[in-house]
Tab-separated table of C-alpha atoms and ligand atoms in Angstrom:
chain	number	residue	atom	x	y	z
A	1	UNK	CA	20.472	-20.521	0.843
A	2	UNK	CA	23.696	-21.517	-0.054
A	3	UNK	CA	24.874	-22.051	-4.163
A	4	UNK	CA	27.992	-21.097	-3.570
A	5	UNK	CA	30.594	-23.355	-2.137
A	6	UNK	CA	30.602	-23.333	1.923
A	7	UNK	CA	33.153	-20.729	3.072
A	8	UNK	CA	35.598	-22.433	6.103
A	9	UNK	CA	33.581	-21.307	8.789
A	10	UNK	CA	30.273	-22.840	7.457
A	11	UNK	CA	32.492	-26.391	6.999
A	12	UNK	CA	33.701	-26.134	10.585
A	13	UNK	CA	30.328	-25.632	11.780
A	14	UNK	CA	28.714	-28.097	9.911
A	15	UNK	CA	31.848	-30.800	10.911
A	16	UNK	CA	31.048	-30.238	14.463
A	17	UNK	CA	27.499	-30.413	14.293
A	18	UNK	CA	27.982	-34.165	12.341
A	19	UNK	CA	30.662	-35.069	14.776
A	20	UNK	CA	27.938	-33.883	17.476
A	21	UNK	CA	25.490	-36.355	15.992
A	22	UNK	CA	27.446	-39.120	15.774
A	23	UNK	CA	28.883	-38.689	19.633
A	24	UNK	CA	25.105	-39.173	19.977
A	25	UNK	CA	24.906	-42.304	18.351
A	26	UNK	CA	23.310	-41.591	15.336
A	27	UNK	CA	24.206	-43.607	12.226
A	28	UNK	CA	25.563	-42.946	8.715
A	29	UNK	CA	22.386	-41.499	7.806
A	30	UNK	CA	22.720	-39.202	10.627
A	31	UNK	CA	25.840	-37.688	9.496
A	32	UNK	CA	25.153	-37.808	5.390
A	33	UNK	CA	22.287	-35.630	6.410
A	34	UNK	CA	24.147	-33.358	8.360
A	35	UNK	CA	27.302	-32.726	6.011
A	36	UNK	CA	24.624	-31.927	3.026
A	37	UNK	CA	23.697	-28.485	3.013
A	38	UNK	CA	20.467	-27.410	4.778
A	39	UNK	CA	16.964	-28.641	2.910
A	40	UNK	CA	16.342	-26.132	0.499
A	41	UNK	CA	12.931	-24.838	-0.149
A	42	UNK	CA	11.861	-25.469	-3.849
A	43	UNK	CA	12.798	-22.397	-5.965
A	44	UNK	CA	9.676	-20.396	-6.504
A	45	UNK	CA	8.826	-20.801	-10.564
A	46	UNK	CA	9.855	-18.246	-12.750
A	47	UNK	CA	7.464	-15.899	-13.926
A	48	UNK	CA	6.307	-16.628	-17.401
A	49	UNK	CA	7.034	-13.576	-20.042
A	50	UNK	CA	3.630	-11.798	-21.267
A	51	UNK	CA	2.606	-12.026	-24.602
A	52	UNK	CA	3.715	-8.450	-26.060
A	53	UNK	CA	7.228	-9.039	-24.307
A	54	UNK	CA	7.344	-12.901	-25.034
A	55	UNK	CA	10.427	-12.442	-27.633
A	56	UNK	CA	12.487	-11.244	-24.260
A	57	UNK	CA	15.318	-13.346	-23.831
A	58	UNK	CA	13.658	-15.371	-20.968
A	59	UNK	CA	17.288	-16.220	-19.480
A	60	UNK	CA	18.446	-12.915	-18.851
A	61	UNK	CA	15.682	-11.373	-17.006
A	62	UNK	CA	13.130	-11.475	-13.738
A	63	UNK	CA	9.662	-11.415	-14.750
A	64	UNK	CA	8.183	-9.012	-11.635
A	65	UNK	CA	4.932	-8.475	-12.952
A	66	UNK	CA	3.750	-8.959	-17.013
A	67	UNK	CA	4.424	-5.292	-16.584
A	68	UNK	CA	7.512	-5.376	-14.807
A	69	UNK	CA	10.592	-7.085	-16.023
A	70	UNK	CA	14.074	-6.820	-14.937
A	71	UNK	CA	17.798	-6.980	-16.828
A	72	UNK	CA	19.560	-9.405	-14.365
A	73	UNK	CA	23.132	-8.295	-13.085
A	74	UNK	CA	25.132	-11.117	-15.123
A	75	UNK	CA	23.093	-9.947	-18.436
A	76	UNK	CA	23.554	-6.293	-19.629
A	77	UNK	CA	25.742	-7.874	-22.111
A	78	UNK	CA	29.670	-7.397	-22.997
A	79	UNK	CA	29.473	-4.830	-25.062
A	80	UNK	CA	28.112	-1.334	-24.603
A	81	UNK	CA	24.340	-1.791	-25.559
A	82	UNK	CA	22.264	-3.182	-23.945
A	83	UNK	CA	20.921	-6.281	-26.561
A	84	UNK	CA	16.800	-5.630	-26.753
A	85	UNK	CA	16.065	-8.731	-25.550
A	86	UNK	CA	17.641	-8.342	-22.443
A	87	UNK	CA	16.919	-4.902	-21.486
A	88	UNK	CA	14.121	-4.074	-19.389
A	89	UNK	CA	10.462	-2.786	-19.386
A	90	UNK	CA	8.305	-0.885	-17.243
A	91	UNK	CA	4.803	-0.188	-18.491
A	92	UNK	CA	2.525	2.107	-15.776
A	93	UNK	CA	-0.767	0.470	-17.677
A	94	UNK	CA	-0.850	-2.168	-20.190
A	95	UNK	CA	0.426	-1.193	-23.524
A	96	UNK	CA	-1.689	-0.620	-26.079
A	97	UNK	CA	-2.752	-2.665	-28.406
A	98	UNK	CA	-0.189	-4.085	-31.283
A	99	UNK	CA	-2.384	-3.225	-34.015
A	100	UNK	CA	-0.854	0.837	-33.571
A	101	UNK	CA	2.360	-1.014	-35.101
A	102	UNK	CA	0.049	-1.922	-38.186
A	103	UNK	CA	1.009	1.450	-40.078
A	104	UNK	CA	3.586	2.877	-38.221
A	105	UNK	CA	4.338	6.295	-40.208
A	106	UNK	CA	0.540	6.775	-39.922
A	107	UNK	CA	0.654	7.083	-36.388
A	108	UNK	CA	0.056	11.001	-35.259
A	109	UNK	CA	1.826	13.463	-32.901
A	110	UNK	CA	0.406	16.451	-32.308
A	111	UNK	CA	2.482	19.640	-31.150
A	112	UNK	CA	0.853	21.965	-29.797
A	113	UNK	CA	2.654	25.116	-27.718
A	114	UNK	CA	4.541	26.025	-30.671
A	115	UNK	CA	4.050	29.011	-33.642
A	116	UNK	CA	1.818	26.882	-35.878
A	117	UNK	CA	0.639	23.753	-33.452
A	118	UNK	CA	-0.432	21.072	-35.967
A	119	UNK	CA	-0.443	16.907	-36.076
A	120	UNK	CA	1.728	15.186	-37.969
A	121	UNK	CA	2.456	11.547	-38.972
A	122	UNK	CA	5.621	9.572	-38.327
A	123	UNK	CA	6.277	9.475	-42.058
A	124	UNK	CA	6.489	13.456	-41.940
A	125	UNK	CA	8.261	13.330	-38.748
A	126	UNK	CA	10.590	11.452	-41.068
A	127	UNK	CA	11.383	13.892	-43.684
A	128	UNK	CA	12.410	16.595	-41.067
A	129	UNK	CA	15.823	15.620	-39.730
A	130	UNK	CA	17.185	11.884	-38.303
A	131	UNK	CA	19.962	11.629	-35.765
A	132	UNK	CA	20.911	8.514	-33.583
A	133	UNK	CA	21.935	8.644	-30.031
A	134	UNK	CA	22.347	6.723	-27.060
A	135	UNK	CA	20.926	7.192	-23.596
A	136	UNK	CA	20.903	5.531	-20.199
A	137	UNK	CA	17.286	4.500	-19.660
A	138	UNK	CA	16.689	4.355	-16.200
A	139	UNK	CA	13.494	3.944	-14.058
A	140	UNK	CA	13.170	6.296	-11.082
A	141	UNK	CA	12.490	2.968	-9.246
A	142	UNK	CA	15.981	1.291	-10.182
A	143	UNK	CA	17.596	0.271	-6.825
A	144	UNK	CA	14.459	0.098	-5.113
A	145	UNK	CA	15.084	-3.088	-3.289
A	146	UNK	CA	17.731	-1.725	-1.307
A	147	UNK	CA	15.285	0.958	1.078
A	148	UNK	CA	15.317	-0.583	3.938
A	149	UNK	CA	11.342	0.717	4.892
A	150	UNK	CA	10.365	-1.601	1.662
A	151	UNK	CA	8.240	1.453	-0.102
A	152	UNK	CA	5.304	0.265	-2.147
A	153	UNK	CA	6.596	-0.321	-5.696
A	154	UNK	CA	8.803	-2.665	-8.279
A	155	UNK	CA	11.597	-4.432	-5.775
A	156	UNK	CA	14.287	-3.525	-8.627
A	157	UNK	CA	17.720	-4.468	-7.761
A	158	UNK	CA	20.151	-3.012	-10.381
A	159	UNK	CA	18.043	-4.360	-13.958
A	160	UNK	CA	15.522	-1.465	-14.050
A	161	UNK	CA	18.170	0.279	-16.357
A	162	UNK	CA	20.343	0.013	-20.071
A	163	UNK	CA	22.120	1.749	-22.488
A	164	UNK	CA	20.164	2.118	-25.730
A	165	UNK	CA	20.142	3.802	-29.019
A	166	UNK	CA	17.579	5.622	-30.346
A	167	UNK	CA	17.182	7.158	-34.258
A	168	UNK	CA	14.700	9.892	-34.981
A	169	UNK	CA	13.989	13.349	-35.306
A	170	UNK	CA	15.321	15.567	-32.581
A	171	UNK	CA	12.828	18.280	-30.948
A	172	UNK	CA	14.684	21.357	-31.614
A	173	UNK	CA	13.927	20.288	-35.633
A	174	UNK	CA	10.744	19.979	-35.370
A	175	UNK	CA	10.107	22.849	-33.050
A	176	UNK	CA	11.959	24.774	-35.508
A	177	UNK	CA	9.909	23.725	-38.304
A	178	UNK	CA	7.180	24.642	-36.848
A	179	UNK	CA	7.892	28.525	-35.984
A	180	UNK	CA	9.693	27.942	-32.297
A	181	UNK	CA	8.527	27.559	-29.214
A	182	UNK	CA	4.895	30.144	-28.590
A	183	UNK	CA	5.692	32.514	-25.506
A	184	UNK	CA	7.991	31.367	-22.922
A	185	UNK	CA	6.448	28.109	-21.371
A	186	UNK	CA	8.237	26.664	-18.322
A	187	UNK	CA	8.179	22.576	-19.350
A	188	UNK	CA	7.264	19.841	-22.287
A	189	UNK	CA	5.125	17.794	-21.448
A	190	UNK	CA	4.611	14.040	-23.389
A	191	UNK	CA	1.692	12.257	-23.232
A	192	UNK	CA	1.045	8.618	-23.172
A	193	UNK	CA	-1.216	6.661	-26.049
A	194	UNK	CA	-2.212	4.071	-23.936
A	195	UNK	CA	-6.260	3.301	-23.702
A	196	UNK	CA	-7.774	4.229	-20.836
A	197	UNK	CA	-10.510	2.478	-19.152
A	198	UNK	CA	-13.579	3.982	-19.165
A	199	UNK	CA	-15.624	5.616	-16.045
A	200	UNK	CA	-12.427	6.817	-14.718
A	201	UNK	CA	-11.197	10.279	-13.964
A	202	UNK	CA	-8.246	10.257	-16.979
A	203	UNK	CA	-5.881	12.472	-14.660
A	204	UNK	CA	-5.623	8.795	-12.551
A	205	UNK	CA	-4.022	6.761	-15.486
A	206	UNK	CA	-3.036	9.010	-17.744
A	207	UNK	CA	1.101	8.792	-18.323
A	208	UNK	CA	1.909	12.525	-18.858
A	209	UNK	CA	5.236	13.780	-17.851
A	210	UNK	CA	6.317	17.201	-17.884
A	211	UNK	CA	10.267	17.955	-17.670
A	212	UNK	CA	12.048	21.541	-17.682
A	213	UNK	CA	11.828	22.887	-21.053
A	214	UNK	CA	15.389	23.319	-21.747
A	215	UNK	CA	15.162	19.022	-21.761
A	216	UNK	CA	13.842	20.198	-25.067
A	217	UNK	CA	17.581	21.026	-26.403
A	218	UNK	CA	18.825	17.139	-26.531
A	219	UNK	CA	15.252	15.437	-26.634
A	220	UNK	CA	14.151	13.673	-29.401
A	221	UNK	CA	10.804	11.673	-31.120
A	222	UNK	CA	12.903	8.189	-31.724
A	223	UNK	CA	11.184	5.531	-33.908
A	224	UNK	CA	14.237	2.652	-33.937
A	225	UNK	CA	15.992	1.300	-30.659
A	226	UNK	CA	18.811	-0.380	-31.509
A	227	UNK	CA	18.567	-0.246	-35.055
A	228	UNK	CA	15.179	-1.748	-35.031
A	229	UNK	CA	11.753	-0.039	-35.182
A	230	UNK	CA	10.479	0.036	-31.946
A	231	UNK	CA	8.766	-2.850	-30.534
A	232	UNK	CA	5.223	-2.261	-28.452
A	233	UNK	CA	6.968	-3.087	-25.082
A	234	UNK	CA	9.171	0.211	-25.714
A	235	UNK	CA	6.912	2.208	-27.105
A	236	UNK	CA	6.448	1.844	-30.515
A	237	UNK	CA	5.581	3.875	-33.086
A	238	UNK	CA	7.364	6.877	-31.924
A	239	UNK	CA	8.860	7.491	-28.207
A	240	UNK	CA	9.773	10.687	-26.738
A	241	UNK	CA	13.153	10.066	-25.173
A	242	UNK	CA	14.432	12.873	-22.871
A	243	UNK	CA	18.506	12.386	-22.409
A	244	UNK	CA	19.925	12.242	-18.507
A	245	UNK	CA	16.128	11.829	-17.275
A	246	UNK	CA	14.720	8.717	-15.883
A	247	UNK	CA	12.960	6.340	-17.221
A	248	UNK	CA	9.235	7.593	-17.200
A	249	UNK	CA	10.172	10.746	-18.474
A	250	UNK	CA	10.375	9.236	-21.840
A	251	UNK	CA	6.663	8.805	-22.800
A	252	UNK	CA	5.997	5.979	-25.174
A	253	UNK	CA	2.955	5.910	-27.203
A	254	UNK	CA	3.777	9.355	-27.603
A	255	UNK	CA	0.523	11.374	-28.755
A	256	UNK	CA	1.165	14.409	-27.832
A	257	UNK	CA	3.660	16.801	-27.307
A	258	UNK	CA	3.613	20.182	-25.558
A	259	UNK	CA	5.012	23.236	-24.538
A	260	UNK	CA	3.292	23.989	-21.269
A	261	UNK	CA	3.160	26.796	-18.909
A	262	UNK	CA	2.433	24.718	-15.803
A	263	UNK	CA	3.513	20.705	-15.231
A	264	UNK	CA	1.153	18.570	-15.914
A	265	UNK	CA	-1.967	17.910	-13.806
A	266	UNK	CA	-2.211	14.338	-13.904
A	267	UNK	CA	-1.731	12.071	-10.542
A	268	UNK	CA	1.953	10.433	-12.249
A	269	UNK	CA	3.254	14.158	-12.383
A	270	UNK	CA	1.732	16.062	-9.275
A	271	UNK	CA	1.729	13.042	-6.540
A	272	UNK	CA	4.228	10.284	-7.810
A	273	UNK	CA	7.810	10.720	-8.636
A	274	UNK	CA	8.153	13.216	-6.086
A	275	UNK	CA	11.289	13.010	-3.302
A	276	UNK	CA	9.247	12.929	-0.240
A	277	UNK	CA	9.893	12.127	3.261
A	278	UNK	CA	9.389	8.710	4.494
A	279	UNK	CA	5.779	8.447	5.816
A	280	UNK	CA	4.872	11.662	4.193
A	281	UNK	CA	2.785	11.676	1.450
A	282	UNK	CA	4.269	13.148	-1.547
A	283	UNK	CA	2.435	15.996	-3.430
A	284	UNK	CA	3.103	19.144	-6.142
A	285	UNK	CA	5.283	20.996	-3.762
A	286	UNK	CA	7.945	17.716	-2.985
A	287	UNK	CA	11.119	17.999	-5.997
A	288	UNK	CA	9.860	15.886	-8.928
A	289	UNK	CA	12.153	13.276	-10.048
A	290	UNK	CA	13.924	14.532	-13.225
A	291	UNK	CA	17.693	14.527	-13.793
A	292	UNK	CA	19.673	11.035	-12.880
A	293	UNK	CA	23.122	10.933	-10.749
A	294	UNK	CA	26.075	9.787	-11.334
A	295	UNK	CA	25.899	5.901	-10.695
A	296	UNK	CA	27.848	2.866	-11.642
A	297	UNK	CA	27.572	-0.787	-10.584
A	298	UNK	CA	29.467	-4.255	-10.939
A	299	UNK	CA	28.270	-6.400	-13.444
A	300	UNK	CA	31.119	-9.474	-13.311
A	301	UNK	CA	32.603	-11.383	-11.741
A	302	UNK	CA	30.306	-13.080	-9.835
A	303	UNK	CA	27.009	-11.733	-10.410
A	304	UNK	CA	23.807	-14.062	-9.745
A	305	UNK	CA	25.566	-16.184	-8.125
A	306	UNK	CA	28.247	-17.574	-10.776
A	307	UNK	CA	30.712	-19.823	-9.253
A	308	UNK	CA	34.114	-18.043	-8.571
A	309	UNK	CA	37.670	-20.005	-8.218
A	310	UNK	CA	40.558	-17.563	-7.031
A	311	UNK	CA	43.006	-16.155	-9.025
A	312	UNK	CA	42.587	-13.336	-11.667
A	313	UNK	CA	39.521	-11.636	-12.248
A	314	UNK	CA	38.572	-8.710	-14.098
A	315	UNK	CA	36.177	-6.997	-12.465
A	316	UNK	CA	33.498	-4.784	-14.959
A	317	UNK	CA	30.765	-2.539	-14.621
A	318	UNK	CA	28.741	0.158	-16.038
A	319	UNK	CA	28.698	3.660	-14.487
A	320	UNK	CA	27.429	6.506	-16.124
A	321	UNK	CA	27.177	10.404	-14.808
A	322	UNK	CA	23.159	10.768	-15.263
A	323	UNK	CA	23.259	14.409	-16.748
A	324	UNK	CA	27.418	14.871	-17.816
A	325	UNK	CA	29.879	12.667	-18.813
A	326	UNK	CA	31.424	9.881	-16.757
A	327	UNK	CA	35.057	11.085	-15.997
A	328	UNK	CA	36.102	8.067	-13.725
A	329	UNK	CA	35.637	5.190	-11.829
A	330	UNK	CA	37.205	3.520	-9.103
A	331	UNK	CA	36.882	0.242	-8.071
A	332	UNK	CA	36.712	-1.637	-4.304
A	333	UNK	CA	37.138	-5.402	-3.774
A	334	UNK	CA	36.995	-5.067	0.283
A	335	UNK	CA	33.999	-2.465	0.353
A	336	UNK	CA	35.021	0.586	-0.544
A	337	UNK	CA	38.327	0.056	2.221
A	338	UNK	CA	40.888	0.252	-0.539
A	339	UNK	CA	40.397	1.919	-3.801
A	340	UNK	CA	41.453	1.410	-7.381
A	341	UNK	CA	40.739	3.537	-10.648
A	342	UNK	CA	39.443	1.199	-13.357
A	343	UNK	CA	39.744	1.555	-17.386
A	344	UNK	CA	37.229	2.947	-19.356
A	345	UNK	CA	36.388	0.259	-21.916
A	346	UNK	CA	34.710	0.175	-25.078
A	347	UNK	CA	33.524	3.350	-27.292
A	348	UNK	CA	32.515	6.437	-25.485
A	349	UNK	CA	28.991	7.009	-26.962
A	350	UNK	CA	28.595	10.298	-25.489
A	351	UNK	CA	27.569	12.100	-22.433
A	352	UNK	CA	23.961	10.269	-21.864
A	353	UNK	CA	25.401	6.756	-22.928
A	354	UNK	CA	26.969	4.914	-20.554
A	355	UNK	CA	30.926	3.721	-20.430
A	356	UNK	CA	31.779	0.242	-19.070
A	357	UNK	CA	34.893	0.229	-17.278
A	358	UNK	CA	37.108	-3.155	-16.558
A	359	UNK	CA	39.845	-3.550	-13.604
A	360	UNK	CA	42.301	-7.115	-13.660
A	361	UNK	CA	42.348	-7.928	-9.995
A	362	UNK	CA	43.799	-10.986	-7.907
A	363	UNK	CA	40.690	-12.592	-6.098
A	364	UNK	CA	41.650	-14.887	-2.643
A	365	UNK	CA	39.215	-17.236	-1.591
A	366	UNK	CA	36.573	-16.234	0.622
A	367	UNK	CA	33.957	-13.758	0.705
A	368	UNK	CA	34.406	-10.292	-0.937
A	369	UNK	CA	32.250	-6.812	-1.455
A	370	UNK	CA	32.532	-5.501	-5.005
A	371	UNK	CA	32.027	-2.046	-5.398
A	372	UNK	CA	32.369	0.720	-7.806
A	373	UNK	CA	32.232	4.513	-7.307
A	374	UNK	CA	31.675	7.103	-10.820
A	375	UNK	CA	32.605	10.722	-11.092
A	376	UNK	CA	31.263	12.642	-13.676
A	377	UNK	CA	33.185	15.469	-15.708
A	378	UNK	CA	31.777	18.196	-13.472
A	379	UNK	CA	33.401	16.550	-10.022
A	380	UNK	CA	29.903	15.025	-8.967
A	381	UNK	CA	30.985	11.858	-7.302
A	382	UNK	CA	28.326	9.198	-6.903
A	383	UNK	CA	27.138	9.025	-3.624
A	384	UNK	CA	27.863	6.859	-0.497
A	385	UNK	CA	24.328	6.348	0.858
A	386	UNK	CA	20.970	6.589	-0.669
A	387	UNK	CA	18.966	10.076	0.026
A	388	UNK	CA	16.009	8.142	1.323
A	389	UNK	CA	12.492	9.186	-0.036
A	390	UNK	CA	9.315	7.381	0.443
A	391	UNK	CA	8.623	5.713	-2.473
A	392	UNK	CA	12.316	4.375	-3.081
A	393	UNK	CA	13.667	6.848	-6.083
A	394	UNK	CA	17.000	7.618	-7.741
A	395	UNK	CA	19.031	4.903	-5.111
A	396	UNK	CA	22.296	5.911	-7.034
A	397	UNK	CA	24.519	4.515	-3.354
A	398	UNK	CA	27.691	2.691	-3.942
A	399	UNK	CA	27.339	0.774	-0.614
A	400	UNK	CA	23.841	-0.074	-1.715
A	401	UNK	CA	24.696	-1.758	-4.919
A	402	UNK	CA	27.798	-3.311	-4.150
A	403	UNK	CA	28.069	-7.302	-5.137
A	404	UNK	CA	29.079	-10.070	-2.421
A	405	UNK	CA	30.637	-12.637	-4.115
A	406	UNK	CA	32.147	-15.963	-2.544
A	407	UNK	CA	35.475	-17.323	-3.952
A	408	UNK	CA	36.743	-21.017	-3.350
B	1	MTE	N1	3.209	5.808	-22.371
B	1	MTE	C1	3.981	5.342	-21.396
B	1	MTE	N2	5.261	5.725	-21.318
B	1	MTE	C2	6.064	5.255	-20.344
B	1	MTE	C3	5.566	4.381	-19.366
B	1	MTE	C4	4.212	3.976	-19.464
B	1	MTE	O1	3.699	3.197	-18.663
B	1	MTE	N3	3.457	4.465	-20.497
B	1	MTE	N4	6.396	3.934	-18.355
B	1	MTE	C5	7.548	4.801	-18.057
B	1	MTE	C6	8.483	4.220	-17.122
B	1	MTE	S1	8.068	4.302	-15.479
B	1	MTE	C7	9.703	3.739	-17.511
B	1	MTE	S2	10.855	3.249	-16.389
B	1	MTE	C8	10.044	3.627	-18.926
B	1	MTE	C9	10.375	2.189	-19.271
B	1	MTE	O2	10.782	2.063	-20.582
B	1	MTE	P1	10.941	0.628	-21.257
B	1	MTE	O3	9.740	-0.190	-20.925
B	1	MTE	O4	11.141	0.874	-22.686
B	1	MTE	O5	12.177	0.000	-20.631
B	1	MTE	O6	9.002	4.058	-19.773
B	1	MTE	C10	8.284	5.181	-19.325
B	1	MTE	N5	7.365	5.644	-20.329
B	2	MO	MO1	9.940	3.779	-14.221
């Protein structure tokens, strides 16, 4: 359905077609009908918020599911982090209940895998190093929509992602508080808080990621986001966030902690979040989806469907290198045809942050294909097409995310 101005070809079309009528004989009414644009169907109501996410900014995101919500294109903000009430959330069961924010430094960890394995509370977690960082948070799912065999699974577009800081204790401090790592495990693996229903086998439900141990070096048990503490929709008390990894490798709720010699054995480690082959079923011995890729997307001009006049534009992104730093990014307004390398803007908050890049360009009327292409500092260059998998992970394709905007 059309919001955007009609492009020439639409008015010729739809002048011929009232012309057509009134050769016909039809009246005025005949031809006021016919220059209108086509009946549309009634917008389908927006989702409301759910109650532990209601303080979302209602504007700036899709409402999926009360456990799926979306950043829209137009609202990752100006400025390099992503404003809390706009960023995402993604919750595998329903979050626990609010009352674990009641006390938050009595809320327990325990480590176990390490020289003396013990619980402790947030408020100790507290006294044994702080350090702030920011990460991409990305789900696995992010750019979903665009598999063409529609796999089972959120329909994200480009909002199943932001750029966030986190404050709290880094592993590596606590590990080394606690005597080092016991033997030589393989992975740490988080575990989930959430309640789980009774009468089911645990493994089912259970969130319980494992990730390669060395994640370990840059990982960290955050308690703010944003310079807040964390809310229950992102995990609050105490998160494990795991730099360059996507988004359900950073366990909220997290209880435990552990250095593990195998990965985990519940159903969201050993069957999903696996790169199968479409119509295979994924299992244990598909890749498990870990590290991110170098991506990038166009946030502006143009996005959901703002109204576009030509004449200068500055087109802006985000693009970020998944597990290095971004080193460039270039720029398309005809669809990756022509090229253009685009300014980094804005601070450079380290290798697992984001960078939003700008480029001034001179926009004609009619219909263009914004696109943007990152390369990270180790010559990784984000990819052209998706590497299609069955259940629609890591879409990190230029093509796939590019923007269509229409300028009058
Ligand atoms: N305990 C727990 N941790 C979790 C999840 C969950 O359901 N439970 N969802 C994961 C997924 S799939 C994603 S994408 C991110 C979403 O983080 P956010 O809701 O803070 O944006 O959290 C991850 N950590
Ligand atoms: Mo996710």
């Amino acid at each position: 359905m059309e919001t955007t101005p009609l492009n020439p070809a639409r008015r010729r079309l739809l002048a011929g077609s009232a012309s057509a009528l009134a050769a016909a004989g039809l009246g005025a009414t005949g031809i006021a009908q016919a220059s209108d644009a086509p009946a549309k169907p009634p917008a389908p109501a927006a989702k409301p918020l759910p109650p532990y996410a209601a303080w979302k900014d209602a504007d700036s995101v899709i409402v999926h599911t009360p456990n799926t919500i979306e950043t829209k294109r137009s609202a990752f903000g100006d400025g390099i982090i992503t404003p809390t009430r706009q960023l995402y959330v993604r919750n595998n069961l329903p979050p626990p209940n609010p009352s674990i924010l009641d006390d938050r430094d009595a809320w327990t960890v325990e480590i176990l895998g390490v020289k003396q394995p013990r619980t402790l509370t947030v408020g100790e977690l507290k006294t044994l190093g702080v350090e702030t960082m920011a990460t991409v948070l990305q789900c696995s799912g992010n750019g979903r929509k665009f598999f063409p065999h529609k796999p089972s699974g959120t329909p994200w577009e480009v909002g199943a992602a932001g750029c966030v800081m986190w404050t709290g204790v880094p592993v590596r401090a606590l590990v080394e508080y606690l005597g080092g790592v016991e033997g030589s495990p393989s992975f740490m693996t988080g575990t989930g808080g959430e309640t789980l229903p009774e009468g089911l086998d645990p493994k089912t439900l259970l969130v319980e990621r494992s990730v390669p141990r060395e994640a370990m070096q840059d990982a960290m048990l955050a308690w703010e986001m944003n310079n807040e503490p964390l809310t229950l929709a992102h995990g609050g008390p105490l998160r494990l966030i795991v730099p360059g990894y996507t988004g359900v490798n950073n366990v909220k709720y997290i209880k435990r902690l552990a250095f593990t010699a195998e990965q985990s054995p519940a159903k969201i480690q050993q069957t999903s979040y696996r790169m199968a082959a479409i119509g295979s079923k994924p299992g244990p011995d598909n890749p498990s989806v870990w590290g991110m890729e170098p991506k990038s997307w166009i946030t502006a001009p143009g996005a959901d469907r703002q109204a576009l006049k030509a004449g200068r534009a500055v087109v802006r992104g985000v693009a970020f290198g998944g597990m290095h730093a971004v080193k460039r990014v270039d720029v398309s307004i005809d669809g990756g045809k022509t090229w253009k390398q685009a300014a980094l803007i804005g601070p450079d908050l380290g290798k697992y942050a984001w960078r939003q890049f700008a480029l001034p360009v001179e926009l004609s009327a009619g219909q263009h294909v914004l696109v943007s292409r990152v390369e990270d500092s180790e010559g990784n260059v984000q990819v052209e097409a998706r590497v299609e998998n069955a259940d629609g992970y890591v879409n990190s394709s230029w093509r796939d995310h590019g923007l269509t905007v229409n300028v009058s």
